[in-house]
């Protein structure tokens, strides 16, 4: 149950795109299409942004998109806006009804 | 509107115990899995435990198995986390979340547990 690996930080100017990677193993990210992404602003609870690798809950802007290749999942934020500045965490099902989060990435809007 | 409200956090000495509660409303609590997630100060999220709708099955991260017990009372729309033999590394904000299929779609605001002498 080791944490999934994410880059500590990512940044972009308003209007640009930023992509965050989430690397696991064949026992979690690579083994299931059950990757989700969460946005967390300082002092706030996490918010679901992407589920089942590519799906967006209602109310989440289509600027947020997800993908997966092998053992690595990715979250892309297009058309960066000031309110996108936050911490982002991936999560994957890891078998036997267990789950594992990523290490987290702080996105900064320059 | 879905609401999850945690309570029961506080300051406790190492080796002590605490019972966290999560009051749910706005959805059919008795038919949904529920999950606890924690976040140490300045650190990332860690999945802690989950529980089936009827409470018959429970799953834990290795680091808490044997010390933490998740339970629920569907008649009271409430989720619980009994934390025993507390250690400094258990200091964290504890969030409850609705566990829908294989993701967590609604979260509470969390309750802070501080383990210190």
Short mmCIF file of C-alpha atoms in Angstrom, two decimals:
data_model
loop_
_atom_site.label_atom_id
_atom_site.label_comp_id
_atom_site.label_asym_id
_atom_site.label_seq_id
_atom_site.Cartn_x
_atom_site.Cartn_y
_atom_site.Cartn_z
CA UNK A 1 0.00 0.00 0.00
CA UNK A 2 2.62 2.55 -1.04
CA UNK A 3 1.40 5.99 -2.04
CA UNK A 4 1.11 6.70 -5.74
CA UNK A 5 3.80 9.04 -7.04
CA UNK A 6 2.90 12.57 -8.13
CA UNK A 7 5.18 15.54 -8.84
CA UNK A 8 5.24 17.89 -5.83
CA UNK A 9 4.38 20.92 -7.91
CA UNK A 10 3.17 22.13 -11.27
CA UNK A 11 2.44 25.58 -12.60
CA UNK A 12 1.15 27.51 -15.55
CA UNK A 13 -0.04 30.94 -16.56
CA UNK A 14 -3.73 31.77 -16.86
CA UNK A 15 -5.15 30.22 -20.00
CA UNK A 16 -2.38 27.64 -20.29
CA UNK A 17 -2.63 23.91 -19.60
CA UNK A 18 -1.01 21.87 -16.89
CA UNK A 19 -0.80 18.08 -16.67
CA UNK A 20 -0.22 16.14 -13.46
CA UNK A 21 0.99 12.56 -13.52
CA UNK A 22 0.15 9.80 -11.04
CA UNK A 23 2.34 6.71 -11.19
CA UNK A 24 1.50 3.45 -9.50
CA UNK A 25 1.89 -0.21 -10.28
CA UNK A 26 0.03 -3.00 -12.03
CA UNK A 27 -1.63 -3.73 -8.66
CA UNK A 28 -3.39 -0.38 -8.54
CA UNK A 29 -3.39 2.22 -11.35
CA UNK A 30 -2.43 -0.24 -14.05
CA UNK A 31 -4.75 -2.98 -12.90
CA UNK A 32 -8.06 -1.15 -12.74
CA UNK A 33 -9.88 1.72 -14.44
CA UNK A 34 -10.75 3.12 -11.03
CA UNK A 35 -8.58 6.22 -10.81
CA UNK A 36 -10.13 9.35 -9.35
CA UNK A 37 -8.79 12.87 -8.79
CA UNK A 38 -9.50 15.30 -5.97
CA UNK A 39 -8.95 19.04 -5.67
CA UNK A 40 -8.24 20.52 -2.25
CA UNK A 41 -8.04 24.21 -1.47
CA UNK A 42 -6.21 25.25 1.75
CA UNK A 43 -8.26 24.50 4.82
CA UNK A 44 -11.03 22.85 2.82
CA UNK A 45 -12.23 19.31 2.26
CA UNK A 46 -11.22 17.50 -0.92
CA UNK A 47 -13.57 17.69 -3.90
CA UNK A 48 -14.05 14.98 -6.50
CA UNK A 49 -12.97 16.19 -9.96
CA UNK A 50 -12.57 13.00 -12.04
CA UNK A 51 -13.69 9.41 -11.48
CA UNK A 52 -13.14 6.17 -13.35
CA UNK A 53 -10.11 7.69 -15.10
CA UNK A 54 -11.94 10.03 -17.47
CA UNK A 55 -15.42 10.88 -16.14
CA UNK A 56 -16.38 14.26 -14.69
CA UNK A 57 -19.06 14.68 -12.02
CA UNK A 58 -21.77 17.18 -12.86
CA UNK A 59 -20.65 20.70 -12.06
CA UNK A 60 -16.96 20.11 -12.75
CA UNK A 61 -15.82 22.25 -15.70
CA UNK A 62 -14.82 20.42 -18.86
CA UNK A 63 -11.41 22.10 -18.54
CA UNK A 64 -10.58 19.15 -16.30
CA UNK A 65 -9.84 15.87 -18.05
CA UNK A 66 -8.27 12.56 -17.12
CA UNK A 67 -6.44 9.78 -18.91
CA UNK A 68 -4.38 6.67 -18.22
CA UNK A 69 -1.61 4.76 -19.92
CA UNK A 70 -0.22 1.66 -18.30
CA UNK A 71 0.62 2.35 -14.66
CA UNK A 72 0.39 6.14 -15.00
CA UNK A 73 -2.74 8.26 -14.85
CA UNK A 74 -2.85 11.95 -15.68
CA UNK A 75 -5.02 14.95 -14.91
CA UNK A 76 -4.98 17.86 -17.35
CA UNK A 77 -6.33 21.28 -16.49
CA UNK A 78 -6.81 23.35 -19.64
CA UNK A 79 -7.41 27.08 -19.74
CA UNK A 80 -5.99 27.56 -16.25
CA UNK A 81 -7.89 29.94 -14.02
CA UNK A 82 -6.91 31.51 -10.71
CA UNK A 83 -9.39 29.33 -8.82
CA UNK A 84 -7.64 26.18 -10.09
CA UNK A 85 -4.73 26.93 -7.76
CA UNK A 86 -4.96 24.09 -5.24
CA UNK A 87 -3.55 20.71 -4.24
CA UNK A 88 -4.55 17.76 -6.40
CA UNK A 89 -4.54 14.11 -5.34
CA UNK A 90 -5.05 11.00 -7.40
CA UNK A 91 -6.56 7.87 -5.92
CA UNK A 92 -6.74 4.32 -7.19
CA UNK A 93 -8.47 1.13 -6.21
CA UNK A 94 -5.75 -1.29 -5.11
CA UNK A 95 -7.66 -4.55 -4.85
CA UNK A 96 -9.20 -6.34 -1.86
CA UNK A 97 -11.43 -3.33 -1.21
CA UNK A 98 -8.45 -1.09 -0.43
CA UNK A 99 -7.52 2.26 -1.90
CA UNK A 100 -4.37 4.35 -2.19
CA UNK A 101 -3.88 8.08 -2.69
CA UNK A 102 -1.12 9.87 -4.52
CA UNK A 103 1.45 12.05 -2.81
CA UNK A 104 -0.25 15.21 -4.00
CA UNK A 105 0.63 18.03 -6.41
CA UNK A 106 0.39 21.73 -5.69
CA UNK A 107 -0.74 23.61 -8.77
CA UNK A 108 0.24 27.25 -8.93
CA UNK A 109 -1.28 29.72 -11.36
CA UNK A 110 1.47 32.17 -12.22
CA UNK B 1 -28.32 18.24 -0.31
CA UNK B 2 -25.76 15.72 0.90
CA UNK B 3 -24.19 16.64 4.23
CA UNK B 4 -21.52 14.86 6.24
CA UNK B 5 -20.57 16.30 9.62
CA UNK B 6 -17.72 14.83 11.62
CA UNK B 7 -17.26 15.24 15.36
CA UNK B 8 -15.36 13.76 18.28
CA UNK B 9 -11.85 14.96 17.55
CA UNK B 10 -9.62 16.52 20.18
CA UNK B 11 -6.39 16.31 22.11
CA UNK B 12 -5.53 12.87 23.48
CA UNK B 13 -2.44 11.40 25.08
CA UNK B 14 -0.38 8.68 23.38
CA UNK B 15 -1.94 5.31 24.07
CA UNK B 16 -5.35 6.84 24.52
CA UNK B 17 -8.61 6.28 22.64
CA UNK B 18 -11.12 8.37 20.78
CA UNK B 19 -14.39 7.75 18.97
CA UNK B 20 -15.09 9.83 15.90
CA UNK B 21 -18.61 10.25 14.52
CA UNK B 22 -19.95 11.27 11.15
CA UNK B 23 -23.58 12.33 10.81
CA UNK B 24 -24.97 11.86 7.31
CA UNK B 25 -27.99 13.41 5.63
CA UNK B 26 -29.36 14.07 2.16
CA UNK B 27 -28.89 10.56 0.78
CA UNK B 28 -29.90 6.98 1.58
CA UNK B 29 -27.13 6.25 4.06
CA UNK B 30 -28.10 2.60 4.57
CA UNK B 31 -27.39 1.66 0.95
CA UNK B 32 -23.96 3.27 0.54
CA UNK B 33 -20.43 2.30 1.43
CA UNK B 34 -18.67 4.84 3.63
CA UNK B 35 -14.98 5.68 4.04
CA UNK B 36 -12.60 7.42 6.44
CA UNK B 37 -9.65 9.37 5.05
CA UNK B 38 -7.07 11.23 7.12
CA UNK B 39 -4.57 14.00 6.48
CA UNK B 40 -1.65 14.71 8.78
CA UNK B 41 -0.75 18.40 9.17
CA UNK B 42 0.85 19.66 5.96
CA UNK B 43 0.77 16.17 4.43
CA UNK B 44 -1.23 14.28 1.85
CA UNK B 45 -4.42 12.26 2.02
CA UNK B 46 -4.40 8.69 3.32
CA UNK B 47 -7.26 6.24 2.91
CA UNK B 48 -7.91 4.70 6.33
CA UNK B 49 -10.93 2.39 6.24
CA UNK B 50 -14.24 1.64 4.60
CA UNK B 51 -17.39 -0.24 5.50
CA UNK B 52 -20.12 -1.98 3.56
CA UNK B 53 -23.69 -0.64 3.68
CA UNK B 54 -24.85 -3.29 6.13
CA UNK B 55 -21.66 -3.11 8.19
CA UNK B 56 -20.82 -6.74 7.53
CA UNK B 57 -17.44 -6.10 5.92
CA UNK B 58 -14.75 -3.59 6.86
CA UNK B 59 -11.36 -2.89 5.34
CA UNK B 60 -8.36 -1.01 6.71
CA UNK B 61 -5.00 0.35 5.64
CA UNK B 62 -2.21 -1.77 7.11
CA UNK B 63 -0.95 0.97 9.45
CA UNK B 64 -4.19 1.10 11.46
CA UNK B 65 -5.46 -2.48 11.28
CA UNK B 66 -5.95 -3.82 14.79
CA UNK B 67 -6.10 -0.35 16.38
CA UNK B 68 -8.94 1.31 14.44
CA UNK B 69 -12.49 0.00 14.14
CA UNK B 70 -15.01 1.38 11.68
CA UNK B 71 -18.72 0.88 12.37
CA UNK B 72 -22.07 2.37 11.46
CA UNK B 73 -25.62 2.75 12.76
CA UNK B 74 -27.95 2.94 9.79
CA UNK B 75 -30.91 3.76 12.01
CA UNK B 76 -29.07 6.92 13.10
CA UNK B 77 -27.47 7.67 9.72
CA UNK B 78 -24.12 7.67 11.47
CA UNK B 79 -20.63 6.41 10.78
CA UNK B 80 -18.04 5.87 13.50
CA UNK B 81 -14.30 5.36 13.85
CA UNK B 82 -13.00 3.97 17.13
CA UNK B 83 -9.31 4.78 17.45
CA UNK B 84 -7.31 2.95 20.12
CA UNK B 85 -3.64 2.88 21.13
CA UNK B 86 -3.17 6.31 19.60
CA UNK B 87 0.30 7.30 18.38
CA UNK B 88 1.80 10.61 17.39
CA UNK B 89 1.58 9.66 13.73
CA UNK B 90 -2.20 9.39 14.07
CA UNK B 91 -2.37 13.18 14.47
CA UNK B 92 -4.46 14.29 11.52
CA UNK B 93 -7.70 15.69 10.24
CA UNK B 94 -10.10 12.77 9.81
CA UNK B 95 -12.64 13.05 7.00
CA UNK B 96 -15.63 10.84 6.36
CA UNK B 97 -16.76 10.46 2.78
CA UNK B 98 -19.48 8.70 0.88
CA UNK B 99 -17.89 5.84 -1.01
CA UNK B 100 -19.75 5.54 -4.31
CA UNK B 101 -18.59 2.66 -6.52
CA UNK B 102 -14.80 3.13 -6.48
CA UNK B 103 -14.57 6.82 -5.63
CA UNK B 104 -15.47 9.28 -2.89
CA UNK B 105 -18.04 11.77 -4.07
CA UNK B 106 -19.06 13.70 -0.95
CA UNK B 107 -16.83 14.68 1.96
CA UNK B 108 -17.32 16.18 5.38
CA UNK B 109 -15.25 19.09 6.67
CA UNK B 110 -13.17 16.87 8.93
CA UNK B 111 -12.37 16.63 12.64
CA UNK B 112 -8.89 17.16 14.04
CA UNK B 113 -7.26 14.53 16.22
CA UNK B 114 -4.10 15.60 18.04
CA UNK B 115 -2.02 13.01 19.87
CA UNK B 116 0.35 14.61 22.33
CA UNK B 117 1.40 14.39 25.95
#
